[in-house]
XYZ file of C-alpha atoms in Angstrom:
523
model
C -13.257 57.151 145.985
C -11.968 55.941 148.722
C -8.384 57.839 150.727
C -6.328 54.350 149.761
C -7.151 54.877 146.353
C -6.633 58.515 146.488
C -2.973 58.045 147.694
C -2.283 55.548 144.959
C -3.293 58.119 142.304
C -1.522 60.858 143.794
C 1.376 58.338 143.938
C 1.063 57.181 140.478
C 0.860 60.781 139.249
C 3.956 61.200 141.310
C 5.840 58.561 139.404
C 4.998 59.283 136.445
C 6.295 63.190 136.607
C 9.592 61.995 137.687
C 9.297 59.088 134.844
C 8.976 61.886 132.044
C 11.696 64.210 134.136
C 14.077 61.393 133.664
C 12.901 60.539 130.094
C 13.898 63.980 129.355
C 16.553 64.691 131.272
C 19.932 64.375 129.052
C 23.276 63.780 129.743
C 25.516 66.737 129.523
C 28.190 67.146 127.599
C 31.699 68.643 126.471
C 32.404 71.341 126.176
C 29.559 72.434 128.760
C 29.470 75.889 127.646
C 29.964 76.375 123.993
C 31.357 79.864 124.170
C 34.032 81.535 124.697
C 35.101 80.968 128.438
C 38.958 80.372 128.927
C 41.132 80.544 131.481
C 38.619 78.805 134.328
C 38.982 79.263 138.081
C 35.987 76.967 140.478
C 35.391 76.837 144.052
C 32.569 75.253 146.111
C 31.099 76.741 149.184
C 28.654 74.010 150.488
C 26.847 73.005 147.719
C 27.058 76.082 145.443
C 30.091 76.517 142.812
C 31.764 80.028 141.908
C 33.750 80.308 138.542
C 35.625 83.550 137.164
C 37.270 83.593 133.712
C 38.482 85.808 130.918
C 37.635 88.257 129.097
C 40.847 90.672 128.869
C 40.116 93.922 126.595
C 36.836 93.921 127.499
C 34.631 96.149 130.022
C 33.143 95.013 132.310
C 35.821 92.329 133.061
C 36.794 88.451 134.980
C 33.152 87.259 134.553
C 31.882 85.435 137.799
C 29.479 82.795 137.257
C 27.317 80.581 139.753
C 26.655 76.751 139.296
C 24.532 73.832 141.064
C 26.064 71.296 139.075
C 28.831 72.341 137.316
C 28.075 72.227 134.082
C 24.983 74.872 134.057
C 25.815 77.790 135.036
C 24.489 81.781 135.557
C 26.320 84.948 135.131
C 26.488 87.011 138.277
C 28.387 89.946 136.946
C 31.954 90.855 137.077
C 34.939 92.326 139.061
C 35.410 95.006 138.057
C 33.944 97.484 135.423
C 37.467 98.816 134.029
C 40.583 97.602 134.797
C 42.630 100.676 134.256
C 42.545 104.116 132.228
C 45.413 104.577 130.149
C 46.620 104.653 126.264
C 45.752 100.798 125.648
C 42.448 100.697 127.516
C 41.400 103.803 125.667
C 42.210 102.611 122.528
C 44.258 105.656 121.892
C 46.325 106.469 118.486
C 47.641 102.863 117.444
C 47.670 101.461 121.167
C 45.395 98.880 121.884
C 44.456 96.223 124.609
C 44.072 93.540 122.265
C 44.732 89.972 123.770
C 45.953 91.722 127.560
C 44.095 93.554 129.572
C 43.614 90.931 132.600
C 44.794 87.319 132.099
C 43.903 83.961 134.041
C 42.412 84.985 137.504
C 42.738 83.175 140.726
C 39.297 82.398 143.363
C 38.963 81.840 146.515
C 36.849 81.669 149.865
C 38.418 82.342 152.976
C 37.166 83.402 156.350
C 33.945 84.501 155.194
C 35.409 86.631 152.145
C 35.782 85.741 148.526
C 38.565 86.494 147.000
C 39.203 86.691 142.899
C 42.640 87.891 141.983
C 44.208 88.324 138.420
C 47.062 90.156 136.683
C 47.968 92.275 133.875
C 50.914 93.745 131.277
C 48.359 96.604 130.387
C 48.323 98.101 133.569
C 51.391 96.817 134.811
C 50.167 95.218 138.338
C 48.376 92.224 140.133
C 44.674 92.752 140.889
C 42.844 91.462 144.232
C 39.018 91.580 144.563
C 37.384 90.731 147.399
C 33.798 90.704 148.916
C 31.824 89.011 151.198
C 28.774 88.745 149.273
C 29.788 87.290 145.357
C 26.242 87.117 144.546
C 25.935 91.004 144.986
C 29.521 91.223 142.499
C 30.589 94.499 144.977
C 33.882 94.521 144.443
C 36.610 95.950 146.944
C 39.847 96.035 144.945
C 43.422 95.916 146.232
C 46.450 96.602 143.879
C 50.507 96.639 143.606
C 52.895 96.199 141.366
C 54.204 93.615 139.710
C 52.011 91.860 137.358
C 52.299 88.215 138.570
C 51.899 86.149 135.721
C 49.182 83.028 136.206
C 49.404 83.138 139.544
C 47.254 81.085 142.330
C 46.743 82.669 145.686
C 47.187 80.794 148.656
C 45.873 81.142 152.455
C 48.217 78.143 154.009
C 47.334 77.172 157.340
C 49.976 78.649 159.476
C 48.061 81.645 158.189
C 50.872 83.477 155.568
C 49.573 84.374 152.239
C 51.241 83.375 148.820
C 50.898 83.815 145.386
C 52.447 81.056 143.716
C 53.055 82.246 139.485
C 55.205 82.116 136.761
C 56.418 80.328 133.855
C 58.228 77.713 133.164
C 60.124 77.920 136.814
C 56.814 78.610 139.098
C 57.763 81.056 142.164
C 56.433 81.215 145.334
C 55.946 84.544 146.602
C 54.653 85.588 150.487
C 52.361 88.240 150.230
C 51.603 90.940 153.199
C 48.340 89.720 155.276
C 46.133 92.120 153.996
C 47.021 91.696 151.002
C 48.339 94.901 149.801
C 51.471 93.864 148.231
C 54.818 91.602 148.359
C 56.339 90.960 152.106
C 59.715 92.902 152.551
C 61.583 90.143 153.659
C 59.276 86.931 153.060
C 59.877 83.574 151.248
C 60.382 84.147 147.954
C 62.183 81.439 146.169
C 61.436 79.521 142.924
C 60.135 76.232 144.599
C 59.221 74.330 140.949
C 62.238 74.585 138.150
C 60.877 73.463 134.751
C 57.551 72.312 135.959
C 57.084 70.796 132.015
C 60.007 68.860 132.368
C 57.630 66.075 133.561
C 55.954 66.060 130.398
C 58.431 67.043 127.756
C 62.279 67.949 127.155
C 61.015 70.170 123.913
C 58.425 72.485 125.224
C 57.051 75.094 122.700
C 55.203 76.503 125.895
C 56.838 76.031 129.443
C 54.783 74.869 132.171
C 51.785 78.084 132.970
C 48.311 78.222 134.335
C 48.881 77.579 137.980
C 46.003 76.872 140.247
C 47.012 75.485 143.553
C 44.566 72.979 145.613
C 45.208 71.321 149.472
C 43.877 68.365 149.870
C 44.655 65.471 152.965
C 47.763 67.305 153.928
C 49.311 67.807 150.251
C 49.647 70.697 148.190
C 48.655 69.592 143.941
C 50.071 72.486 141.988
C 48.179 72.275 138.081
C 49.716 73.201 135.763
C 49.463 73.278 131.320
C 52.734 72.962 129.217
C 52.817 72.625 125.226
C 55.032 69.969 123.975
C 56.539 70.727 120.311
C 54.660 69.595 117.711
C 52.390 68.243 120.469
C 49.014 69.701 122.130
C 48.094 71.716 125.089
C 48.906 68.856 127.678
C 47.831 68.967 131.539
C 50.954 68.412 134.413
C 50.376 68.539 138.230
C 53.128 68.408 141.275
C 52.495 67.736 144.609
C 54.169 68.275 148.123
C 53.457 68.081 151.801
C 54.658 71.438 152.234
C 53.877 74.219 149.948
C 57.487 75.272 149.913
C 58.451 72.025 148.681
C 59.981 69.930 147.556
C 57.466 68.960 144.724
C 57.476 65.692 142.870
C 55.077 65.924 139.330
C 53.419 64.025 135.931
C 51.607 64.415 133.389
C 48.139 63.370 134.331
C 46.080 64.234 130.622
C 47.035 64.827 127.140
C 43.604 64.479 124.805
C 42.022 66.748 122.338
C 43.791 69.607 123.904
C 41.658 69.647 127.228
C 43.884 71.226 129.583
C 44.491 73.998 132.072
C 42.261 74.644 135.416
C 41.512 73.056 138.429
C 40.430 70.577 140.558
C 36.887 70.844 142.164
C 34.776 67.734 144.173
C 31.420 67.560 144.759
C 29.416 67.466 148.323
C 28.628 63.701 147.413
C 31.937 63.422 147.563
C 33.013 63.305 143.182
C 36.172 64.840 141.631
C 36.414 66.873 138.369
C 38.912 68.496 136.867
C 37.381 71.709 135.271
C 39.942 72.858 132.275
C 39.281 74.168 128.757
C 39.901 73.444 124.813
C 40.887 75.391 122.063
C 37.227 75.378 120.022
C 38.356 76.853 116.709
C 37.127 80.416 116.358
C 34.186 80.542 118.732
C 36.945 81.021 121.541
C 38.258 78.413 123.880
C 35.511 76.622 125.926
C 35.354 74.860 129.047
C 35.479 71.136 129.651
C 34.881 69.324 132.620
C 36.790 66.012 133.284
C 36.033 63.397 135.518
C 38.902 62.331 138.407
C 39.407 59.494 140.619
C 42.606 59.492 142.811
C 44.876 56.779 143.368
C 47.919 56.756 145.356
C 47.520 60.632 146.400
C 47.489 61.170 142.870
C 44.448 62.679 140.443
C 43.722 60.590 137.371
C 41.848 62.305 134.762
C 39.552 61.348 132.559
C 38.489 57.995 131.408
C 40.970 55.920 130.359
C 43.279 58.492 129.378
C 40.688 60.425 127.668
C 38.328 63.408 128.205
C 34.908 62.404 127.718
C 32.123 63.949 125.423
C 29.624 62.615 127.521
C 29.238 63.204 130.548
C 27.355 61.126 133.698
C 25.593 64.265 134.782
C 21.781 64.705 134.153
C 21.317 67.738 132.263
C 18.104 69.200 132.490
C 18.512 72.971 131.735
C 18.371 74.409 128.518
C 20.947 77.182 126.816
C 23.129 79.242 127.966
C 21.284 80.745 130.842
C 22.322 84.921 130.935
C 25.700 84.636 129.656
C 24.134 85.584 125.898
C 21.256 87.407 125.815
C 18.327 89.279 123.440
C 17.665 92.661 124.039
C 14.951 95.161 123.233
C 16.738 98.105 124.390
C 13.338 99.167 126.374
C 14.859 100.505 129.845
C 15.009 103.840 131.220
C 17.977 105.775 130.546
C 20.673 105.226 133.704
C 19.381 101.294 133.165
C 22.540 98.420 134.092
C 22.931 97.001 130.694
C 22.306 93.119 130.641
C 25.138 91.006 131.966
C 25.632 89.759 128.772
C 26.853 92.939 127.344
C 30.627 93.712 127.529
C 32.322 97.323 125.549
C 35.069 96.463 123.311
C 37.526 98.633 125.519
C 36.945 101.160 127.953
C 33.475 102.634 126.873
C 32.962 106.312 126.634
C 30.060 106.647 128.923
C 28.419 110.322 127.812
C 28.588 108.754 124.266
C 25.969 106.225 124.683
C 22.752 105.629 125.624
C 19.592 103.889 126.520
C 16.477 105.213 126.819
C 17.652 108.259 125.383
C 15.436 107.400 122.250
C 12.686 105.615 123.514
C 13.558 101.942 123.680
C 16.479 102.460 121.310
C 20.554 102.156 122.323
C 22.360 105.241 121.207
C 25.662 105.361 120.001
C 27.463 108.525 118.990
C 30.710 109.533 117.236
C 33.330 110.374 119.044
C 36.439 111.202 117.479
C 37.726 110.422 114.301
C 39.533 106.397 113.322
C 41.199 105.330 110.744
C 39.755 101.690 110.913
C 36.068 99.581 112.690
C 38.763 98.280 115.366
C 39.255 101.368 117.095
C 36.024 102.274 117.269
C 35.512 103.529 120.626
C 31.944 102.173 122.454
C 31.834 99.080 120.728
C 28.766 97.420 122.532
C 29.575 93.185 122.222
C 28.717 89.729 123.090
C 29.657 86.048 122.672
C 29.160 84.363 119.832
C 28.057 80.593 120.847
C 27.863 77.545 119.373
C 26.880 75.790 117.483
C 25.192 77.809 115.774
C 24.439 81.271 116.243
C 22.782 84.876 114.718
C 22.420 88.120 115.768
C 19.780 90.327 114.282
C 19.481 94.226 114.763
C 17.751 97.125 113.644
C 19.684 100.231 112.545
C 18.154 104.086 112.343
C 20.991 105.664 110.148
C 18.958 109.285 110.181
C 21.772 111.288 111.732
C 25.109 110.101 110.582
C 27.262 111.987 109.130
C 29.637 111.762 106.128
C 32.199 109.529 106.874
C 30.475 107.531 109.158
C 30.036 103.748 109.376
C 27.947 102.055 111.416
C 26.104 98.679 111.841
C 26.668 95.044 113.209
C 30.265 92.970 113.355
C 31.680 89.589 113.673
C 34.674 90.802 115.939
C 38.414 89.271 115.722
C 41.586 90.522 113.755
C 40.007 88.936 110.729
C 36.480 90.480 111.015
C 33.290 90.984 108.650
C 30.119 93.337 109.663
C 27.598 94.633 107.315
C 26.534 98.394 108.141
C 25.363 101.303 106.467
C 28.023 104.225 105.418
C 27.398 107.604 104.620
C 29.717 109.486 102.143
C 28.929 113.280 100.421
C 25.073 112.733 102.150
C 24.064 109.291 100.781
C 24.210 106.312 101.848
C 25.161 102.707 100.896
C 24.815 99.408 102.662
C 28.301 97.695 102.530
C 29.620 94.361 103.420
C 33.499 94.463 104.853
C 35.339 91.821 105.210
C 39.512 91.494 106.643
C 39.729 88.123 105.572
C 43.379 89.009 105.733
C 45.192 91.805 107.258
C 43.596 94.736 105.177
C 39.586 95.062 105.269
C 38.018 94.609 101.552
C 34.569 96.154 100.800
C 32.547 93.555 99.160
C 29.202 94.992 98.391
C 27.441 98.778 98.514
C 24.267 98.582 97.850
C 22.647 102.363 97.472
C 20.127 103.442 100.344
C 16.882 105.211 100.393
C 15.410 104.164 103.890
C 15.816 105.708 107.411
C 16.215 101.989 108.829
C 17.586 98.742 107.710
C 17.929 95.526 109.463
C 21.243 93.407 109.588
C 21.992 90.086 111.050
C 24.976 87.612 111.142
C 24.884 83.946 110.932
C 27.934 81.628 112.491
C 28.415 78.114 111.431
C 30.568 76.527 114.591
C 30.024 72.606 113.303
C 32.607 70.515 113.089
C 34.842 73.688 113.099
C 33.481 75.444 110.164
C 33.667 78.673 111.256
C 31.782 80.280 108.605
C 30.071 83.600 109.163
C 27.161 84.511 106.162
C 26.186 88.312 106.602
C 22.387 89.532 105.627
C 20.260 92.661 105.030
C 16.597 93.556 104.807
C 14.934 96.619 104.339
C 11.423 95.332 106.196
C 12.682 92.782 108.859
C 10.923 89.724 107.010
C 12.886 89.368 103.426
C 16.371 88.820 104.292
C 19.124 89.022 101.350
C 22.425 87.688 101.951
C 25.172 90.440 101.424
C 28.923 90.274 100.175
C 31.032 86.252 101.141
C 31.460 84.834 103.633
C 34.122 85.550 106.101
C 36.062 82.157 107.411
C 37.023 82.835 111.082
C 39.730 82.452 112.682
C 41.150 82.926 116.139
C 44.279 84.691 116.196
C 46.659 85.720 119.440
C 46.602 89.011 118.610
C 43.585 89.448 119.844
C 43.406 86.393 122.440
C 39.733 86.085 121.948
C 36.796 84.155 120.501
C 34.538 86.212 117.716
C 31.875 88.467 119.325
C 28.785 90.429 117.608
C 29.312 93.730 118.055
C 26.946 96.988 117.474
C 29.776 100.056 116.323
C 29.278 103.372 115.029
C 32.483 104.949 113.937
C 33.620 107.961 112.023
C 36.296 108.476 109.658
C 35.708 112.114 108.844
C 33.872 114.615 111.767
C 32.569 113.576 115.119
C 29.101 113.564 116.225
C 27.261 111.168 114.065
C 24.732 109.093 115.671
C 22.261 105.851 115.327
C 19.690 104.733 117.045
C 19.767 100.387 117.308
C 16.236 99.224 118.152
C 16.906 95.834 118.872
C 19.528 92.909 119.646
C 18.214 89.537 119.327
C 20.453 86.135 119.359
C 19.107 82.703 117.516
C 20.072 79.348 116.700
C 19.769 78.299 113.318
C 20.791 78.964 109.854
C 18.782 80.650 107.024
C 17.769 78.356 104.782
């Protein structure tokens, strides 16, 4: 064969790879995670995007994920791994952290350093992290008081710092340089007065959600309000100065797509990266193209946020932000990033590794209900359609115990085991209202039994179907189903959840040999 016809082969090979990469590449679409992921902050730093979020009660907490084209994107791990240690966090007596713990956070790079900032009624203050390496998630935290509701930090270039929050009237606030609390003496004036006035005279929520972007000399202030009887409904303001004075519209009301920020591209694109109320998976993140005219964003197309996207979309799932998990590490192992604790975890109460491949949880103190079960091991349930399956050695519990697998809001349903006067029973629980209902007990012989939890997210279903087996193959389904529903109290989309909780003595344990997520239905 001769070289010329070599290099045609080679070429023709060539072209044909990228001719079936393109043949299967898809277009992504809305939302671009199907989870739970609310409250979204984005920055680029060349051609690499940052996002934080929320998560609230949880621990760890303010997710930071990593991105090469906004709409797939990797968890990197968090900033910080509890927010605070008092009643709420603890889950102490009837005090909870349900729907607070830390609210919308605010990201940044500047000089070198990243910056994610967010706020709290729990503990009572503003947080700051900052690090100069986000991949590594080291976090060096600063912290004052007041809690500065949705604020936006700012690094203007006359080199002050701000924090520019609020509701409803949005307040800009100078800040010291390093960052260690509010300048004695700086500007602090309210700069926006009825930011949703631009939008609506009859707001059942004022103007929130700031996030603050310069671009060719102006300041764009974002902002969601909540017209009566209307839908979560996207405002911005702009200024030359970020003092003011600020001139504003409303610049997308669709679906509900609303609060974030504005991000480009290197090529030079603009989004708008904002979120939707998804029914009881949680609120998920949207992305919405922009174009600018007249020093003005315009999202969307024609008024509307688009399913589709014009971004090739060649990844698959939802990379490490849910996860499987054999439970096979050593003990002193960094759970998966995947994992959060329903609350401050109790860390000499768990383990992994402790039992061979096995996670460990033990009774603690005695609850009168599943939510205030302390060491509550959880992830996101996704759309949309998801399971979780486990594995449950109920050997050592003790009377009054319960333990087993949960589909976590107010309104919850988990199927475990429960021990009274030494036996055992498998029971299906279910709050479809305010007070839990035990649907099923089914007597139990075995050391082990195997649970798993189906969620139906489609067309905003939210069904959940509950199962046992006693061998891991034969599954029966157990008890109703439970319709979910996101409520404020808890602020949150529905998690699976691994408890162990005792309503008698402390000191109970099981043994979970397994965690593993799917995507389909029993038939």
């Amino acid at each position: 064969m001769t070289p010329a016809k070599r290099l045609n082969l080679l070429l023709l090979a060539i072209c044909s790879v990228f001719a079936t990469i393109s043949l299967n590449a898809e277009k992504a679409t809305n939302p671009f995670i199907w989870a739970d992921v609310p409250d979204v902050a984005v920055i680029r730093v060349d051609d690499t995007y940052y996002m934080s979020s929320t998560t609230m009660h949880m621990a760890p907490g303010v997710p930071i994920m990593r991105s090469k084209d906004l709409v797939n994107w990797k968890l990197l791990g968090y900033a910080y791994d509890t927010l605070a240690d008092n009643e709420a966090l603890r889950l102490e007596t009837e005090r909870s952290a349900y729907g607070r713990g830390s609210w919308a956070s605010s990201l940044r790079y500047h000089d070198g350093i990243f910056y994610v900032s967010t706020f709290s009624a729990t503990s009572g203050r503003t947080h700051i992290y900052k690090t100069d390496d986000i991949e590594a998630c080291e976090w060096e935290e600063i912290s004052f008081e007041p809690s500065m509701h949705d604020h936006s930090l700012v690094f203007d270039d006359d080199g002050k710092v701000y924090f520019l929050f609020g509701g409803g009237n949005l307040r800009l606030t100078e800040l010291e340089p390093d960052l260690s609390g509010i300048k004695e003496g700086g500007f602090d004036e309210v700069v926006i007065e009825h930011a949703e006035k631009v939008a609506t005279d009859n707001a059942m929520l004022h103007a929130e959600g700031t996030q603050v972007l310069k671009k060719d000399g102006m300041y764009y202030v974002m902002n969601i309000c909540w017209p009566q009887g209307g839908m979560r409904t996207q405002i911005v303001h702009r200024s030359k100065s970020i003092k003011g004075p600020y001139e504003g519209r409303m610049v997308l009301q669709d679906k509900g797509v609303a609060q974030g920020c504005l991000i480009d591209t290197p090529e030079g694109d603009w989004y708008a990266v904002l979120f939707q109320d998804n029914g009881a998976v949680g609120r998920s993140p949207w992305l919405v193209p922009v174009k600018w005219e007249d020093g003005w964003p315009v999202l969307g197309e024609d008024g509307k946020a688009p399913i589709v996207l014009d971004i090739e979309d060649t990844e698959d799932g939802l990379s490490n932000i849910v996860a499987s998990d054999e439970f096979d590490r050593k003990p002193g192992a960094e759970l998966p990033l995947a994992w959060q604790w329903n609350h401050n975890p109790v860390n000499d109460k768990w383990s992994i590794g402790e039992r061979k491949g096995h996670l460990r949880l033990e009774t603690l103190r005695v609850d009168d209900d599943v939510l205030h079960a302390r060491n509550m091991l959880t992830q996101r349930t996704f759309g949309p359609i998801s399971s979780a399956e486990t594995k449950l050695d109920v050997s050592k519990m003790k009377d009054g115990d319960t333990a087993g697998l949960i589909a976590l809001q107010r309104h919850f349903g988990y199927v475990g085991v429960k021990q009274e006067d030494g036996e055992r029973s498998i029971v299906m629980v279910r709050a479809q209202e305010d007070e839990p209902e035990v649907l099923a007990t089914i007597p139990l012989k075995k050391k082990s039994v195997f649970f798993k939890i189906e969620c139906d997210f489609r067309d905003r279903a939210d069904k959940a179907y509950f199962f046992y087996s006693l061998d891991g193959k034969s599954w029966n389904r157990i008890g109703e189903p439970l319709q979910m529903r996101y409520t404020l109290p808890h602020f949150m989309g529905y998690r699976f959840g691994l408890f162990n909780w005792a309503s008698e003595q402390v000191g109970g344990q099981v043994d979970f040999d397994f965690y593993r997520i799917g995507d389909r239905l029993s038939k």
